[in-house]
mmCIF file of C-alpha atoms in Angstrom:
data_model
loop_
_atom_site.group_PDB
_atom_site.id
_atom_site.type_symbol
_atom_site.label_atom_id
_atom_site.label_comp_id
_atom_site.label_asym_id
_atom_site.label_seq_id
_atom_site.Cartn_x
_atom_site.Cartn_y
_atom_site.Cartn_z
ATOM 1 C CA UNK A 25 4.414 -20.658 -2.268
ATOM 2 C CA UNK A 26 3.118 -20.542 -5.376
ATOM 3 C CA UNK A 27 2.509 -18.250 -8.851
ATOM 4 C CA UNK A 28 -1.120 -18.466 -8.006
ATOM 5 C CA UNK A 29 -2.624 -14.361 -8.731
ATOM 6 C CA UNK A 30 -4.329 -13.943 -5.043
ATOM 7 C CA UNK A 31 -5.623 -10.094 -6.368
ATOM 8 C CA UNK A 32 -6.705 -9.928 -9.621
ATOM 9 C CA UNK A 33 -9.511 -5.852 -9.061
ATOM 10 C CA UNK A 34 -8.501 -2.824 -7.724
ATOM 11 C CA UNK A 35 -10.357 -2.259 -4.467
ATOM 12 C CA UNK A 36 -13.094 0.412 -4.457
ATOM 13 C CA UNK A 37 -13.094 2.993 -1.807
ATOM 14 C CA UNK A 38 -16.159 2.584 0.585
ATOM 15 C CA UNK A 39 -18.525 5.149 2.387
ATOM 16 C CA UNK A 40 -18.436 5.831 6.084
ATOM 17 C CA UNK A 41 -21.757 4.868 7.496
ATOM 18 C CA UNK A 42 -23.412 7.106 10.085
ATOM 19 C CA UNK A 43 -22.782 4.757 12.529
ATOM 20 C CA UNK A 44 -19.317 4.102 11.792
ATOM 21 C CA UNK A 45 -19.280 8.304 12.095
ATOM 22 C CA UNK A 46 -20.442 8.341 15.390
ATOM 23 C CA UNK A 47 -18.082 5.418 16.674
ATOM 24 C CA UNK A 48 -15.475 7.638 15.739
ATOM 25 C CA UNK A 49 -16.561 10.467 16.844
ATOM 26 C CA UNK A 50 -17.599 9.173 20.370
ATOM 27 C CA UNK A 51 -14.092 8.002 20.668
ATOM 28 C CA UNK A 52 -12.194 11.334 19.263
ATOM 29 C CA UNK A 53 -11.306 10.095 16.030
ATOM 30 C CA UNK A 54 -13.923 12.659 14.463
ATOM 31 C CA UNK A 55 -11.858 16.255 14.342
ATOM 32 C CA UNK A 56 -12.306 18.816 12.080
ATOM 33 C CA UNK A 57 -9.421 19.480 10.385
ATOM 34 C CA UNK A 58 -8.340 22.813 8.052
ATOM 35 C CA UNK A 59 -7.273 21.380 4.733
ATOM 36 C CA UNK A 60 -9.247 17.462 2.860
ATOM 37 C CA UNK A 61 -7.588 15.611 0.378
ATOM 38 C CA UNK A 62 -8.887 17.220 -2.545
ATOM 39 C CA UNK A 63 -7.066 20.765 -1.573
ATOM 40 C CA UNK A 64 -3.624 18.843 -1.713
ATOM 41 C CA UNK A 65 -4.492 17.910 -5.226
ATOM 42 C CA UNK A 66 -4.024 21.539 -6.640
ATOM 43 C CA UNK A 67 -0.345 21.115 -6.804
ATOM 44 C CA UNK A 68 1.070 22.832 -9.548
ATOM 45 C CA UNK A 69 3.921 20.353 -10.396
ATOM 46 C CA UNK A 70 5.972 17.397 -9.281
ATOM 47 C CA UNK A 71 9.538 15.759 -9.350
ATOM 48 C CA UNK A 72 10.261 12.185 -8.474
ATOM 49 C CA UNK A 73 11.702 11.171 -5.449
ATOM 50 C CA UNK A 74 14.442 8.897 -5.218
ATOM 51 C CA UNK A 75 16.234 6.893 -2.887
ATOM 52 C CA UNK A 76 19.933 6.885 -1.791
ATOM 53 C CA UNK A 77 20.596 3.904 -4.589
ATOM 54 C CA UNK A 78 19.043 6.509 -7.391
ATOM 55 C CA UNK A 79 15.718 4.126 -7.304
ATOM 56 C CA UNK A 80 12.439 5.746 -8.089
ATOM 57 C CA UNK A 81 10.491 5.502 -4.654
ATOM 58 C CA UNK A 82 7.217 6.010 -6.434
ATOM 59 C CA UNK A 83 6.848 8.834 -4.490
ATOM 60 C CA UNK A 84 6.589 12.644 -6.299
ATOM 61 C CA UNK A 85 7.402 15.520 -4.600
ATOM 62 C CA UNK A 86 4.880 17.967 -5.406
ATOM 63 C CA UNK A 87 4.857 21.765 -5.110
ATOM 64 C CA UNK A 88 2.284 24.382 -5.161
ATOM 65 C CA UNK A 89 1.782 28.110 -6.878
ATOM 66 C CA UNK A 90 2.951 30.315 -4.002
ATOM 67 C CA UNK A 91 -0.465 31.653 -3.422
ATOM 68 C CA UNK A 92 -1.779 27.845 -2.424
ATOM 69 C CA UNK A 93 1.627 27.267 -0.697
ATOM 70 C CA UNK A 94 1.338 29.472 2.553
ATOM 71 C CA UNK A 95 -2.161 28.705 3.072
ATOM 72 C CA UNK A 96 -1.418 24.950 2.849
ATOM 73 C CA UNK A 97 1.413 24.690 5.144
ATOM 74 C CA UNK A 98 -0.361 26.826 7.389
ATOM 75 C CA UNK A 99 -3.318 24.554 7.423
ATOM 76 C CA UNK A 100 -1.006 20.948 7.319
ATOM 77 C CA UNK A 101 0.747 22.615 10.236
ATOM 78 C CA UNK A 102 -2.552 23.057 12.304
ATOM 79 C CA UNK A 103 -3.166 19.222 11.421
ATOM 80 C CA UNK A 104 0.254 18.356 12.969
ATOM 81 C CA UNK A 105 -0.747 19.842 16.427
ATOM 82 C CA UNK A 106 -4.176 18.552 16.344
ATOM 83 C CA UNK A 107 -2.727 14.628 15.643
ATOM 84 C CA UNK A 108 -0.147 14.827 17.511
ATOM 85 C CA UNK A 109 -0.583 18.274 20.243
ATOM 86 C CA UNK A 110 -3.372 19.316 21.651
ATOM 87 C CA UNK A 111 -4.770 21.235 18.758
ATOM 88 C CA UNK A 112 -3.147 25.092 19.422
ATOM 89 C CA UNK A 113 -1.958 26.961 17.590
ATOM 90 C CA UNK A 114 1.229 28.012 19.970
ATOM 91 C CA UNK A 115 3.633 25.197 18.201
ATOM 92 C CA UNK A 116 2.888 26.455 14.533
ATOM 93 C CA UNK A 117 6.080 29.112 15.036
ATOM 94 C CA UNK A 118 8.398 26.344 15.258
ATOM 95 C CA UNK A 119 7.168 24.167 12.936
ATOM 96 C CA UNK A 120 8.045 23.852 9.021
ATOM 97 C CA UNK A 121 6.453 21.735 6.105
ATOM 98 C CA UNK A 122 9.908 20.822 4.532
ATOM 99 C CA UNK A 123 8.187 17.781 1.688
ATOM 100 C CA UNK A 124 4.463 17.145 0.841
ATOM 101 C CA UNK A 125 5.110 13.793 -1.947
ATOM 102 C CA UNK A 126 2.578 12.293 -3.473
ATOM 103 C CA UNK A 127 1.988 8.497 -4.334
ATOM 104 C CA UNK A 128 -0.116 7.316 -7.349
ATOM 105 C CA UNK A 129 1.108 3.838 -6.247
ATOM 106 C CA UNK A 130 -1.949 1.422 -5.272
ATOM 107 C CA UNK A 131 -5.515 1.639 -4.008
ATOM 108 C CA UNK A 132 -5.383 4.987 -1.542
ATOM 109 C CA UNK A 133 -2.826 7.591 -3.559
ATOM 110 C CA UNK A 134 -1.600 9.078 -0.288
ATOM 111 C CA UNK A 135 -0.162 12.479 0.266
ATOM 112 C CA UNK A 136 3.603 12.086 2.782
ATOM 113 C CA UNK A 137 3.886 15.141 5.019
ATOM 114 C CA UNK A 138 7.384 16.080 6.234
ATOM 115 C CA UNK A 139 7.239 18.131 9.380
ATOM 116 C CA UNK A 140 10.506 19.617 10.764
ATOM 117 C CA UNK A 141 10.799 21.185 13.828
ATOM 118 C CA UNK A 142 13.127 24.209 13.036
ATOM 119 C CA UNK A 143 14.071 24.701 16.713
ATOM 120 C CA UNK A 144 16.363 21.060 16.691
ATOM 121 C CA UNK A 145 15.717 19.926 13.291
ATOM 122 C CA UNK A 146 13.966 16.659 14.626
ATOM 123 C CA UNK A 147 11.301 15.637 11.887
ATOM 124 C CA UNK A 148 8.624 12.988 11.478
ATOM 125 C CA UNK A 149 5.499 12.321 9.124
ATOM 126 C CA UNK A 150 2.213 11.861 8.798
ATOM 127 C CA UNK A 151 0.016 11.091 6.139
ATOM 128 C CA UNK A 152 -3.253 12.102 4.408
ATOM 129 C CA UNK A 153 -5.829 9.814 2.472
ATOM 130 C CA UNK A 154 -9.141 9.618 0.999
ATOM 131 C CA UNK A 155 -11.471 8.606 3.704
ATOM 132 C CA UNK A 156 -12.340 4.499 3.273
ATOM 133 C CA UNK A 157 -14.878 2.541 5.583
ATOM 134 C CA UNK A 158 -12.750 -0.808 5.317
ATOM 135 C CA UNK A 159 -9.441 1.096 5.956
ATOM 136 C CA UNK A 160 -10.901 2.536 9.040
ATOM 137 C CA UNK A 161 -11.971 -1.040 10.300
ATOM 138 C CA UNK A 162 -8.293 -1.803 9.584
ATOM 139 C CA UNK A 163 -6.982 0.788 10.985
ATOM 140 C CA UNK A 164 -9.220 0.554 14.674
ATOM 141 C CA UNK A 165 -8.840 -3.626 14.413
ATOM 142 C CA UNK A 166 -4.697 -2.843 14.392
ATOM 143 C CA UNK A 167 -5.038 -0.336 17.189
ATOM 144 C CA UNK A 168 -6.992 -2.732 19.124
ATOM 145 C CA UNK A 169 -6.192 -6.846 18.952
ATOM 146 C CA UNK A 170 -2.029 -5.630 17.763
ATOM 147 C CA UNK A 171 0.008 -4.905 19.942
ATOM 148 C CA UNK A 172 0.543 -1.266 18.968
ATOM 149 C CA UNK A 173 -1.690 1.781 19.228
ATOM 150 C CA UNK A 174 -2.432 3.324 16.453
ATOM 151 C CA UNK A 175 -3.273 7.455 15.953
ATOM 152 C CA UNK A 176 -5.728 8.397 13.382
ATOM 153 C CA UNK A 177 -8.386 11.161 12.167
ATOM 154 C CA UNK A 178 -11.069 11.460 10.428
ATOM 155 C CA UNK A 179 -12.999 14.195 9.045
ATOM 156 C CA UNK A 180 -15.922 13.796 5.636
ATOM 157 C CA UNK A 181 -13.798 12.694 3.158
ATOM 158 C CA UNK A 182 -10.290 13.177 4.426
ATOM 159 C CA UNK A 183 -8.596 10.398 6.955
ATOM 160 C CA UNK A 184 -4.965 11.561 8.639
ATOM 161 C CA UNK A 185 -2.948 9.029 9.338
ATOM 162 C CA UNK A 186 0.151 8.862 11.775
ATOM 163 C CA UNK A 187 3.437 7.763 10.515
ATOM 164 C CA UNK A 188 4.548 4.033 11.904
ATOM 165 C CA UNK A 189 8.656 3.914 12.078
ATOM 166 C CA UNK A 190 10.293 0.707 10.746
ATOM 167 C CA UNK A 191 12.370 -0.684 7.954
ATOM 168 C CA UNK A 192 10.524 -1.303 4.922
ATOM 169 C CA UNK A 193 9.748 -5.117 5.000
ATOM 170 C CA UNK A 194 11.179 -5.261 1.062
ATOM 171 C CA UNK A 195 14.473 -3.060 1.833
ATOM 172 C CA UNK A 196 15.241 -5.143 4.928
ATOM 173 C CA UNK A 197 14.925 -8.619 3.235
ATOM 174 C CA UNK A 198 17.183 -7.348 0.688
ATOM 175 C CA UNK A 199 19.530 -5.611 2.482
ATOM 176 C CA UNK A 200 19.852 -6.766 5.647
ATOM 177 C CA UNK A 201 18.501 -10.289 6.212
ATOM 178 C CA UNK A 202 21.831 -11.134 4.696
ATOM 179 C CA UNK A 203 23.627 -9.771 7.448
ATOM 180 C CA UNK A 204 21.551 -10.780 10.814
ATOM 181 C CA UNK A 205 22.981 -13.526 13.076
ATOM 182 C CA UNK A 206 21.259 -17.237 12.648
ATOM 183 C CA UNK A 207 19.743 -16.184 16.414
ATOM 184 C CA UNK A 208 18.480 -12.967 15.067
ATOM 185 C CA UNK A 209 17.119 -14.768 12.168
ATOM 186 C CA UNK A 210 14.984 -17.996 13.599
ATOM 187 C CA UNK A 211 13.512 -15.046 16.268
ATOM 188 C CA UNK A 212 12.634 -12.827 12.811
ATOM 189 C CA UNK A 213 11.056 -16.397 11.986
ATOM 190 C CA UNK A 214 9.006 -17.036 14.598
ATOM 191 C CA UNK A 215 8.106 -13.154 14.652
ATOM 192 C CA UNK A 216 6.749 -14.096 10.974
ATOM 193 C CA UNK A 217 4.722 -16.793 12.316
ATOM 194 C CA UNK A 218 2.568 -14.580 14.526
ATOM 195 C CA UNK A 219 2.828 -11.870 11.922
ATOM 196 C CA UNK A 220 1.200 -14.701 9.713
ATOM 197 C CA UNK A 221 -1.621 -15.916 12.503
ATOM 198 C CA UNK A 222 -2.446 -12.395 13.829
ATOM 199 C CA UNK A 223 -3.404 -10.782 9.927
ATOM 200 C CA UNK A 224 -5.696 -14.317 9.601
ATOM 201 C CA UNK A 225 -7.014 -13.939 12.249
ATOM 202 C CA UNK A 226 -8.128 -10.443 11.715
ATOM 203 C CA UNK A 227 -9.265 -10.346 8.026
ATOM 204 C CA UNK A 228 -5.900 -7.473 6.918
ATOM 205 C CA UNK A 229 -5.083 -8.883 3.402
ATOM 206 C CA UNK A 230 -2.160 -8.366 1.240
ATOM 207 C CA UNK A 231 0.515 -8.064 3.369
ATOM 208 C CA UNK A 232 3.487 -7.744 0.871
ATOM 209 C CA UNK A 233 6.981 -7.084 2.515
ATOM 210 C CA UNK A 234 6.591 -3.856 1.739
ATOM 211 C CA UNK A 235 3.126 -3.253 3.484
ATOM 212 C CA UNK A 236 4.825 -3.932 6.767
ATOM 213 C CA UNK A 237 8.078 -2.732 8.188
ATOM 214 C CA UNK A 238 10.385 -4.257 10.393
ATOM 215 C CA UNK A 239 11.011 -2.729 13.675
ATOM 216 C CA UNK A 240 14.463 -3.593 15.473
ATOM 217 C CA UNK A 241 13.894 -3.597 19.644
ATOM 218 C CA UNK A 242 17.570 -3.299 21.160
ATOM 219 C CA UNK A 243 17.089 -5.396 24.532
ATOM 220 C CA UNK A 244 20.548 -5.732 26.645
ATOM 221 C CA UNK A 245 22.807 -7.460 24.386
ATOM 222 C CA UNK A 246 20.644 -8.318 21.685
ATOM 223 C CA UNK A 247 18.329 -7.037 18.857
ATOM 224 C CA UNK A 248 14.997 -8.009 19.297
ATOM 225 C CA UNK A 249 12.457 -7.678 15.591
ATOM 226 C CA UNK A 250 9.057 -6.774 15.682
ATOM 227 C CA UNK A 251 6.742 -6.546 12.345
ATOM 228 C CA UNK A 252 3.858 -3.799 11.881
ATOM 229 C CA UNK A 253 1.610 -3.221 9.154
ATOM 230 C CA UNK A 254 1.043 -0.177 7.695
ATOM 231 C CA UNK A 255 -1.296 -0.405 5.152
ATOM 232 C CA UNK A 256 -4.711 -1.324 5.895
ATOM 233 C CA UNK A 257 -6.246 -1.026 2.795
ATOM 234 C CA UNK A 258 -7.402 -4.542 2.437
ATOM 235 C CA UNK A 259 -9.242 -5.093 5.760
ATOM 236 C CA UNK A 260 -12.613 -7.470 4.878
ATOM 237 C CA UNK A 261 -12.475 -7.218 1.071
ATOM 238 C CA UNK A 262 -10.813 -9.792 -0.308
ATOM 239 C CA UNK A 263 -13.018 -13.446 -1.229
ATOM 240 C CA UNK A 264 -9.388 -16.028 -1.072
ATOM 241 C CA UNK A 265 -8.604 -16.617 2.507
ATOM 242 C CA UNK A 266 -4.988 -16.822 1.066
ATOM 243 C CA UNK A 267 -4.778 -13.100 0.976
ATOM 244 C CA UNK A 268 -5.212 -12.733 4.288
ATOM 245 C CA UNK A 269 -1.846 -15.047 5.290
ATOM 246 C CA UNK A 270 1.600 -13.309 4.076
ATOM 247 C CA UNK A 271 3.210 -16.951 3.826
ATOM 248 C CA UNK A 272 1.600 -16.755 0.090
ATOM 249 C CA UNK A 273 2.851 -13.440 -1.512
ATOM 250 C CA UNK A 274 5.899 -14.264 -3.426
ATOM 251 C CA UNK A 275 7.331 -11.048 -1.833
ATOM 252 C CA UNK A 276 7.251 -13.071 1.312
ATOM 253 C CA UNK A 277 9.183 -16.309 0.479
ATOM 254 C CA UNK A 278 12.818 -15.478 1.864
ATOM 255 C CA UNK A 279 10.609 -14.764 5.496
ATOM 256 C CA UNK A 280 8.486 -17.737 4.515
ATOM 257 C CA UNK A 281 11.877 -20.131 3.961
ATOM 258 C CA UNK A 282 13.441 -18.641 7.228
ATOM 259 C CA UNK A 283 10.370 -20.361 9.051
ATOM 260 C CA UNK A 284 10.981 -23.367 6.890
ATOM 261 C CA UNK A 285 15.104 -23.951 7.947
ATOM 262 C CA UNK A 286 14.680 -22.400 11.403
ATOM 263 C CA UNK A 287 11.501 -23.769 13.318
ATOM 264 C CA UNK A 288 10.197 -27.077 13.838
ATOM 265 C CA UNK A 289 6.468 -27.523 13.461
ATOM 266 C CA UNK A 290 6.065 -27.902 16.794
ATOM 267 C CA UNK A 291 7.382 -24.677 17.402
ATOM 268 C CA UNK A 292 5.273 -23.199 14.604
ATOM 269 C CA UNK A 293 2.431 -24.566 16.008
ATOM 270 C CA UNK A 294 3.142 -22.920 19.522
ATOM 271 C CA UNK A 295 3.441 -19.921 18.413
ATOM 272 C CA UNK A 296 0.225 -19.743 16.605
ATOM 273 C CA UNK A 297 -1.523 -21.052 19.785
ATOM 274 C CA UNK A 298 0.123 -18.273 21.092
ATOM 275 C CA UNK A 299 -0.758 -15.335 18.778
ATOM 276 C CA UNK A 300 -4.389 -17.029 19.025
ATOM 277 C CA UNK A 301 -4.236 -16.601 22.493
ATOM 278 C CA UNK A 302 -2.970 -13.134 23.097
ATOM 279 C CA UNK A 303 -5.221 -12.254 20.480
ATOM 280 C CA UNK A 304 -8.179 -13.262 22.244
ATOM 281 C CA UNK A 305 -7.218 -11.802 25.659
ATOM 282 C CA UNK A 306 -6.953 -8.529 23.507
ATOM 283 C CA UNK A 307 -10.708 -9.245 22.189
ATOM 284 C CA UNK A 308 -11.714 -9.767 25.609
ATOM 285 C CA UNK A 309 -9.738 -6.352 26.998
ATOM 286 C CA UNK A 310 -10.865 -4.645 24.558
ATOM 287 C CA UNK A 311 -14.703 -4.863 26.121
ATOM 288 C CA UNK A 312 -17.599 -2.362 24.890
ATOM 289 C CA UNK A 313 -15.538 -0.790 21.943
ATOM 290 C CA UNK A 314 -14.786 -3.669 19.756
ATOM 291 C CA UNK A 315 -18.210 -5.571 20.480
ATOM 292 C CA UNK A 316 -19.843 -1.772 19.141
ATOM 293 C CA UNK A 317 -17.093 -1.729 15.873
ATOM 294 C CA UNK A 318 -18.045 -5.446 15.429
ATOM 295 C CA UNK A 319 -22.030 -4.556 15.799
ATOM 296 C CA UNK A 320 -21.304 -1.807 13.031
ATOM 297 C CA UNK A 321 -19.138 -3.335 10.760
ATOM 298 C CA UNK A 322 -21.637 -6.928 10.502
ATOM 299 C CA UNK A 323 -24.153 -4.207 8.834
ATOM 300 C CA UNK A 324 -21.865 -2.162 6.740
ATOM 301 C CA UNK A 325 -20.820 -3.091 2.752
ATOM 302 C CA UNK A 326 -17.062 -3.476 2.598
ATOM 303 C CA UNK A 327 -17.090 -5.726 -0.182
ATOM 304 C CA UNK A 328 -18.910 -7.816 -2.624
ATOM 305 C CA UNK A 329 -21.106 -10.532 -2.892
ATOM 306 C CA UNK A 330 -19.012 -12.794 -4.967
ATOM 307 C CA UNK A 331 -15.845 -12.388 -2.240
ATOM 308 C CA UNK A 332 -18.265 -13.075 0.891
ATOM 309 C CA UNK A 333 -19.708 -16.130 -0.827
ATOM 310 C CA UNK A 334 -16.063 -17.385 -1.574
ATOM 311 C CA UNK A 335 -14.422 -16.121 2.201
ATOM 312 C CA UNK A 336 -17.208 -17.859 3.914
ATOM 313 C CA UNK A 337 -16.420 -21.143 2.076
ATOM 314 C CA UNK A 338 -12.937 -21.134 2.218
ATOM 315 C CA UNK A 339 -13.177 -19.873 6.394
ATOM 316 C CA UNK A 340 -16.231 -23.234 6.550
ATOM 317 C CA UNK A 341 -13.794 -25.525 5.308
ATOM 318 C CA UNK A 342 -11.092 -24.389 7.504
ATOM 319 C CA UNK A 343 -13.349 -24.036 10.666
ATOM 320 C CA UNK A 344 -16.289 -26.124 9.974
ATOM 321 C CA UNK A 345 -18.329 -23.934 11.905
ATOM 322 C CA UNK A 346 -21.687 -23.971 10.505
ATOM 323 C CA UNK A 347 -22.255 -20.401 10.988
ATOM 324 C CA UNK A 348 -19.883 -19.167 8.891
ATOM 325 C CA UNK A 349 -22.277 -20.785 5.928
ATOM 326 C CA UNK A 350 -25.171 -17.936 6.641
ATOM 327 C CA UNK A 351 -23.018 -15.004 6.571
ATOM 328 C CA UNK A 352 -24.505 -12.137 4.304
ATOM 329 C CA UNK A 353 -21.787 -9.346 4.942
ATOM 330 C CA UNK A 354 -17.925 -9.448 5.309
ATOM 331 C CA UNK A 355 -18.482 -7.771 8.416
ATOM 332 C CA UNK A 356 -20.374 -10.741 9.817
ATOM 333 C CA UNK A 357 -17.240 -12.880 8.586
ATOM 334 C CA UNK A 358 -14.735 -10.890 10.604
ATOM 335 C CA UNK A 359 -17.068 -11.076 13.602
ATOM 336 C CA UNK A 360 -17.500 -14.812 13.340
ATOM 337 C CA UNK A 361 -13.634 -15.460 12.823
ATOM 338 C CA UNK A 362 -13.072 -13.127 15.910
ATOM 339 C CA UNK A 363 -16.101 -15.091 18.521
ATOM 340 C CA UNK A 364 -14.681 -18.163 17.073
ATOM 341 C CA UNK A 365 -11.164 -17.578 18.346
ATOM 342 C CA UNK A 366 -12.277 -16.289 21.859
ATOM 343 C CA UNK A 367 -14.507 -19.269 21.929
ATOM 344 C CA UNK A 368 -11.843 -21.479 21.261
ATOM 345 C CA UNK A 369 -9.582 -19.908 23.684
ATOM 346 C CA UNK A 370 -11.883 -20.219 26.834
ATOM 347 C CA UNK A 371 -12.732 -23.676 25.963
ATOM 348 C CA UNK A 372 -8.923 -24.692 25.770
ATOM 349 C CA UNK A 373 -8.244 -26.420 29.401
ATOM 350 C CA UNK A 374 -5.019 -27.203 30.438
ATOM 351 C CA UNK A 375 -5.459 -30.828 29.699
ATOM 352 C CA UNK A 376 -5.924 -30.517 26.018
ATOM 353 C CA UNK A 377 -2.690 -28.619 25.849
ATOM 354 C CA UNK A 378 -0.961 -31.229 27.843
ATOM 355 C CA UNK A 379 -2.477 -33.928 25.051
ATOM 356 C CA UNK A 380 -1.521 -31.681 21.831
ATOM 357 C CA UNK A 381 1.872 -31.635 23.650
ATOM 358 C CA UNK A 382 2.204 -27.808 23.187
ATOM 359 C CA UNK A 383 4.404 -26.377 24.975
ATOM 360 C CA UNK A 384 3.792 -22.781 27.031
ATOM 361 C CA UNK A 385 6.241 -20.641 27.916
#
């Protein structure tokens, strides 16, 4: 851990391609929807939002002239039921848009919709964005090689997003790392670990503790903690390879020292073999759709010569695979980091794991 600045430029916001477009649209992630981005910026005023402690959330509640109002919920209400229903407009009745907030907070300014169902009062989000090509790679790359599905939609300029349930990585290292068992804490550790590999692996970058949240599993007598991203801005932009491991943001260290005090390297080593692993029986599952995103995404610009010059040096002197040398596109990158952990999984025989001395469960 170190003060080293790993993200120095905002990220710019990049174009869908028209083949990206028709990925997504050939596998029903391309939906018209009644209301973009740009109508949600009309609001006519704002409050801020703050949480139970009386801390600014960087959130603003925004509201609209009453004219804008019922057409919006109307229309953020027919987005609910085609996300998460099957589009009609029979649930509208029961539904109410209780909060739309409004973050000026990083690289895609999202609007929060709070959806209530006025029937039981259960509630959930979902979110809308400005539409970005490397956020959609993100987003697709999570649903696919995690181990979580992911529910997204895109339409032109607008991309709706599904909310993803969890403690706010930041809140629950300050509040209630404190308080888990030392059991609860080496499994958090070893969660970390894989947390660590998998976003390598995959190219997602700046994974702050509170770009991921903390999910708590109850299995029989115990709690069992799982960690999801949720922001996926950074997917393939980035040049230092550091921004792609979470061990390195300072926001990380208390997870970082829990891997330190709780697991030997052997273990940490076995559980990267492991992540590696699943991660390339995913790549493998996954079959004709992630070889056509890969094909699309090794001809697409989602970032800049100066960061695909640095990545593929930094990934060459990690690897020392040739190939990643001649690599023109960040895309090209991603798909040579993904072949090269498949390769390395198939060639693996049992022998070599018997030599290394790693232990499978």
């Amino acid at each position: 851990m170190s003060d080293e600045k790993l993200m120095s430029k905002k990220k710019p916001a990049y174009p869908v391609s028209s083949h990206l477009d028709a990925y997504l649209e050939h596998y029903n992630r391309k939906m018209k929807i009644p209301i973009f981005y740009e109508d949600l910026l009309r609001f006519a005023g704002s409050v801020v939002v703050y949480d139970s402690d009386d801390n600014d959330t960087l959130w603003v509640r925004v509201y609209y002239s009453e004219f804008d109002r019922a057409e919006i919920d109307l229309s953020l209400k027919k987005v609910y039921s085609i996300l998460l229903s099957d589009g009609g407009d029979n649930i509208i009745q029961y539904l109410n848009i209780d909060a739309v907030d409004f973050c000026t907070f990083g690289n895609s300014k999202p609007f929060r919709i709070k959806v209530r169902n006025i029937l039981n009062d259960n509630f959930t989000y979902f979110y809308i964005k400005k539409t970005d090509a490397s956020r959609i790679y993100g987003l697709e790359l999570e649903h696919m090689l995690s181990p979580y599905n992911l529910n997204f939609l895109v339409y032109k300029d607008t991309l709706i997003e599904e909310h993803i349930s969890g403690i706010p990585g930041d809140v629950f290292i300050k509040d209630m790392l404190p308080k888990c068992t030392e059991s609860e804490k080496a499994q958090l550790a070893k969660e970390f670990v894989k947390f660590n590999e998998r976003c390598m692996i995959r190219l997602l970058g700046d994974m702050r503790s509170y770009n991921y949240v903390i999910v708590p599993v109850h299995d029989f007598d115990h709690v069992v903690y799982r960690i999801r991203a949720i922001d996926f801005d950074q997917q393939c932009f980035e040049g230092k390879l550091k921004v792609y491991r979470p061990q390195f943001f300072k926001e990380n260290f208390q997870m970082v020292e829990l891997v330190r005090k709780k697991l030997l390297v052997s273990s940490v080593d076995q559980y990267k073999l492991e992540e590696r692993s699943i991660v390339a029986k995913r790549i493998k599952s996954s079959g004709n759709r992630i070889k056509k995103l890969r094909s699309i995404c090794k001809k697409d610009t989602i970032s800049t010569p100066e960061n695909i010059k640095l990545l593929r040096k930094e990934i060459y002197e990690l690897t020392l695979d040739m190939q990643f040398k001649k690599c023109r596109k960040m895309g090209r990158v991603l798909d040579l980091a993904l072949d090269f952990v498949k390769r390395n999984y198939e060639d693996v025989s049992m022998k070599q794991i018997m030599e290394n001395r790693i232990k499978i469960d």
